[in-house]
Amino acid sequence: MGGVNYVSRRRAALQPEEPDEESWEELVPLPPSCPLAGTAAGSWGGREAPGAMLGKGAGGSGAKPAKPSFVSYVSPEEIHKKEPIEKEVNLHLLPGELLLCEANTVLKCVQEDGSNRGACGKLICTNFKIAFLGDESASDDNEPEFKNKIIGENDITLHCIDHIYGVYDEKKKSLSGQLKKYPEKLIIHCKDLRVFHFCLRYTKEEEVKRIVSGIVHHSQTPKLLKRLFLFSYATAVPTNTDIQNQTVMFDAIKDWRVELERTKGNMKYKVLSANEAYKVSEKLPLYFVVPMSLSEESILQYQGRGIPIWCWSCHNGASLLKMSAFPKEQEDNTLQMHKIFLDGVYKTINKPPYEVLKTDDLSSSLPSLQDIQAAYTRFKQLFLIDNSTDFWDTDVKWFSLLESTNWLEIVRRCLKKAIEVAEYLEGQNTNVLLVEENASDLCCVISSLVQVMMDSHYRTKFGFQSLIQKEWVMGGHCFLDRCNHLRQNDKEEAPVFLLFLDCVWQLVQQYPPAFEFTETYLTVLSDSLYIPIFSTFFFNSQHQKDTNTSGEGHSAQSSHFRFLTVWDWSVQFESKAQVLLNNPLYVEKPKLDKSQRKTTRFKHQRQLSLPLTQTKSSPKRGFFREETDHFIKNILGKRISKLINSSDELHNNFTEFYDSWHCKPVDFHGLLLPHIDGPGIKVWAQRYLRWIPEAQLLGGGTVATATKILDMIEEVQSLQKKMDEKHSLTVPQGRESLPMLRNSARLSSLFPFALLQRHSLKPVLPTSTWKDLEDEDDLAKRDDEFVDLSEVI
Amino acid sequence: MLSGSKNSFKIQQHKPGPALRGPKSSDMNSGRNRNCQAFPCIPGEHVLEAAAHVRKIVRSRDGEGSILGTLYCTNLRVAFVPEPAPGDTVGAPRCSTCLHSEHDVALPCIGRLVAVNSVTKAKVLTASSTLKFIPEELVLYCRDFRVLRFRFRDSGLEPRACQVTLAIVQAQESSSASAGKWYDTGAIRNLENAWLSTEESSSSPPTLLFERPCDWEKELRRLGAAGWRVSPVNERFDMATSLPKYLWVPSRLLDNELKRAFGHFNARRIPRLCWHHPGGSDLLRAAGFHADSDPEKEDVRSVEALMLAGHAQCVIVETAADLPSPAEIQLSYLKLRALCLPDSSVADEKWLSALEGTRWLEHVRACVRKACEVAALLAERSRSIMLQGRVSRSLLWPRHRLDALRLGQVCESDDRDLNCLLASLVQVLWDPHARTQSGFQSLLQKEWVVAGHPFLQRLNLLRDNDREESPVFLLFLDCVWQLLQQFPASFEFTETYLVALHDSSYIPFFSTFLFNCQWERDRRNQHRASNQIYAPVNGWREPPPLEILQKGGRLAKERGGPYLPTIWDWALRYTTQQRAQFRNPAYARGSGSTTVPNGKSAPLGGDKLEAALSGNGTMYLFAKGALSPQTHLFPWKNGSLSKKGWRRAQSSESLSEQDRSLRSSPSGCPLQSEGLLLPASVGPLIRLWRRCYLRGSQEVQRGLFASTLAELAEELDLLRERLGD
């Protein structure tokens, strides 16, 4: 508690300086080294900030003048009049969160039924979010049970805002920069694909000006890293908990050693601590793993470039490596030196005990980041729907529109690349070295996909989280730039992580029993990308995080801030809601010996079938020779025929690997290859369709069966318990039940997300067409109208 | 014709005598003889050719493999009998079903036959083609999307491979001629007996066949439709040959009055009840108005009474308006089949647009959406809703009509295609009973089989008329599948069941899909039994009671219907294990079958009577998602209205808007919508029925999710059992 007191005291002391800092009119960029920057921004609200501010607000004490400089728009009296009464009911601010501006009598339009219904309320903008507070208290009996504790139904974090549009005389215009004219309606497209309509027609003009420019400013203008809400929050929240988390963070040398041991890579690879003070490179994590035979000098020579860095080892010893390529040099001399260096490196790791090395330059074999960004921009447009008419317009040509976005094709190519890599590792016993400029974008996608596919450990929840820590967070994926959290450079933006999640989703939906987590987990994880209270997705590298955490340099008091990680799901969800993130049908890894189990399964299989070598490969080779005959190729399937045309040994290997895997029974704890044919790649419906009322099914969707599954699991468990009691064995721990699935008779297919849209859960039946016709008296009149009209025609 | 007395016949024990074998039976070697005897022919079937030690390539959930067995070509089908491996149960299920297995394909179902030689050649085989090489592999592309591959390579009997291949080709070619007649043989009775023997073991609730009045009575009672009665007016098919024998008509209307209405409708298909909503609304179906019907006649009153059915309001839903024509359905079905066969050369990245190009899903979507609209109309208030195949506007838009005729788009059998689809789909949406297996089968009997959907023409089983082919029924199955995947817990049956039903439609051994209407079905059976032909040319002769005609009168009493088995006798074709997969483990019984709408609660009040008496009802026309009032029943006859009538109220209003209003009206009706399913018909949610259409492809849909649930259920049963011990 002492910490809190300290913070609030400091806040009082700092307040006079604040207004200038928070002003968006005269934004003075502070040098990052400014000692106040981090602490000042962060110390704005202590834990009691909301209560304290509100309480004092009525009294008009020193807290009020501290309002940021938009005070200039409005006389202080006005604020005093309104605030105390309304805010006390609804507004919940997080520690460190500050109310920046607000507007009353804003109408939130609900577009779902074509008739513009709306709820009246207050629109506020804080340094964390935009929130709409309805007048009718939403928190009555209908409180959704799957609720995000941080982000409410009507909350949009500033980082979640994708685009803001203003409607001027029925015309939609994108809002940015300085506004000359203020719109009558505000449309906000969110990155989690929600669409909000705020009608400002009944709002006072000054308030409109204030809120619109406030929202536009705080969400659209470039920001400094230190101004992230992350820091305010971290300062305001007492550094209390040591999070007990089974997720391996890979920020300690021990984590890497354990990982090496787990994958049996420790014979050929070693953990380096050479980068401990970021002496080697700021892009690399503190600890990383390299081939044992690599000398320390060569690592230091080019700041870690040209060095194969270990990702993962396959059970047969083949390893997945990654490498940052050298920047494209003009000078022959440097080029030559690089080449010599690389040759040396390759020579080292091509020798025994290492396996043969295959390098794959991802920047040439996969779409560029620009392509990915462009495809996603087109793709998400299909789901960001301003009104139903738009939706139905696109609906007619749904499939071709979907195809033209090219997003699913990119997903397919990534999965295909991952299968190729898996084939080298598993099928050909070859090391694979992924090369990319910084080894932190597509490298992350492919290497983590390969690991999810090949290592069942990464299909558990904690394993998956550890994987993201290892490959993405420590691997130096530039989350800050790729998500464009700071709005500093639109060109750097690319949804690489989302692409990865989409690829994983394809696997999850094709093999649900193989994953401990559900698609809901992935959806929630993708949303967490925009919640700036977790440090996980708000830094470009470990180095950036470390330097910004501890102010100047790397020092002893590095625990100045304690950031939350996204892996602590209890921050966002109650435990009963967290149940939804776990797959009840996950087939847990059996305790008995793996090899033993395999043989029994295959034995049974053999009785039905011929050995694969005979039935499969021999006739196929025969077919391949005859390339001219279109028909024969087709008999073996379209995919093969397509690949024959390239007549590439590589592709033959790939196809054979892919086909023969799909011919075998699926082992949920072994290698998992996704279907990548045309019909196999699907749209991640839960993430992309969840806010669209038209796509909602009352009493339908997978939720409908989920209840049944949970019931059955419960019964199985209780029976098992009974049996165990009979045999006096230990009682297995029961799963937590899901009361919310039981309570309501009919859930929507969009559950858990649809619960946030309560209106759509009412039974839907037509009235509008009929209303006019109900009146019998009206009929005669109508009939006359028809006469006129038809005669005109 | 057959050895073995009729009553003692058991299919499993059947050993066809040498006379039954094909001409080549004499030069069969001993090994083949044994195999032939092992093959359980159905009556009237004989083996033309056989080849032992053939490998059938199978892809199952457990991966690809092959099964060793014997390939038979008979005069009816191509069959494969796996060799029972010691200690293996693969061969066992085959014994318990006689008519169909996953290894069999009926000759009419073969779409294309390809012989492959591994080194050089692949050839599409037709009757005229000669085989110049020894085939190593035979690929059968079936019309039901299956692809069967048989490999001769390891058999060591190359000449056999040639012979069996050619035999299949010949048999297939001649099947179109012979298959149409095969059911005339007396052998069918034995099939019947086989059916009886299997029927005893089945314990599922009975499917109402709607061939006897008691079925109609029973169903009417279940619906609780108080103002309705079963009319035997068409018992001898003398009112309309394509209509069922019994009709549900308003109680107040006497048969005499009823008879006057027939002439006013195309094909004399008058409005009759399909389903009664517990809230009071009635769903009716009828053909379009006959062009020559004269509104000045007094008959119009009975037509009106039929349509209003005692309600104050009648909405005429124009089925053909928003739905594809049978010709369009056929066109997209062909495209879809081409796309889904493994040799389609569509690149993966172009798959989606190719799928869109087939327009199949567009048609599915249109049907689902239209059904939603009608379902919503039913609930809105107490009224009668009449599905009218094609509202005859011949005099309104003669040019249209001519164009349509020229293009061959006009199907003269309106009310026999899309009305079947729509009527049954609406009932699936509303009635939980229709989502149980027996309820669904009864529904199909009522709305398709006895209602006169021309299955024979539409499925083109005999391959005699390609022009009329149109898989309207398969489109319906696809729609039901869409509902099933959107509401996985609301159906008692599974996707497997629907696939089985889909496959069954190409097996010509069953009365269900072999005839164009009930009259044909009955006539065929009578003809076979008594060698008497009833031609409804100039009036009707008195048909002798079936009971007398049939020696085994017991049969007829029990079934009251045709001799040929119906496809609902699943035990004939599917083993117990297979049939177990028809049951949906996720089915939430609570929301389902037991809650039968109670007729007593229906608000059938005095206003209904009044309206019926006065006959002053209001008519609306519902088409293109919009509604327009209509003051005259036959507007084109009324001079003053002919020009202006039938204008659509909001024709500019798009379908989508209508649908939107359907889906999300805020002031929900005070109806209990417990049983109602409101499916989404938006693009992303209408999906391809992969398990059915992509069966031939390399990537088989495995349905892992469903099967894990099934496994869970299995585990549960096992545990219960063990605890019970």
Coordinates of N, CA and C in Angstrom, one line a residue, chain B residues 35 41 91 106 116 129 194-195 234 242 256 308 322 334 475 513 532 713:
Chain B
N35 N -16.6 -68.3 -55.5 CA -16.8 -66.9 -55.2 C -18.3 -66.5 -55.6
C41 N -26.7 -62.7 -54.5 CA -27.5 -62.0 -55.4 C -28.9 -61.7 -54.8
G91 N -15.2 -58.2 -43.5 CA -16.1 -58.9 -44.4 C -17.4 -59.1 -43.7
A106 N -24.9 -49.5 -58.1 CA -25.9 -49.9 -59.0 C -25.5 -49.4 -60.4
V116 N -7.4 -47.9 -66.5 CA -6.1 -47.3 -66.4 C -5.0 -48.4 -66.5
S129 N -16.5 -49.0 -77.2 CA -15.0 -49.0 -77.2 C -14.5 -50.4 -76.9
A194 N -37.6 -60.8 -48.0 CA -36.3 -60.4 -47.4 C -36.5 -59.2 -46.5
W195 N -37.3 -58.3 -47.1 CA -37.6 -57.1 -46.3 C -38.3 -57.5 -45.0
N234 N -59.7 -38.5 -53.9 CA -58.8 -38.9 -54.9 C -58.4 -40.4 -54.8
S242 N -51.6 -37.3 -60.3 CA -50.3 -37.0 -59.6 C -50.5 -36.7 -58.1
N256 N -68.2 -33.0 -52.6 CA -68.9 -32.5 -53.9 C -68.4 -31.1 -54.2
L308 N -58.6 -20.0 -48.4 CA -58.6 -19.3 -47.1 C -58.6 -20.3 -46.0
D322 N -38.5 -16.8 -56.6 CA -37.2 -16.5 -56.2 C -36.3 -17.8 -56.3
L334 N -24.5 -30.2 -62.4 CA -23.5 -30.8 -63.3 C -22.2 -30.1 -63.1
L475 N -31.0 -31.1 -53.9 CA -30.9 -29.7 -53.5 C -31.6 -29.6 -52.1
F513 N -38.1 -44.0 -55.0 CA -37.5 -43.1 -56.0 C -37.7 -43.6 -57.4
Q532 N -52.9 -57.0 -64.6 CA -53.9 -56.1 -65.2 C -53.4 -54.7 -65.3
A713 N -19.8 -40.6 -26.4 CA -21.1 -41.2 -26.0 C -20.8 -42.7 -25.8

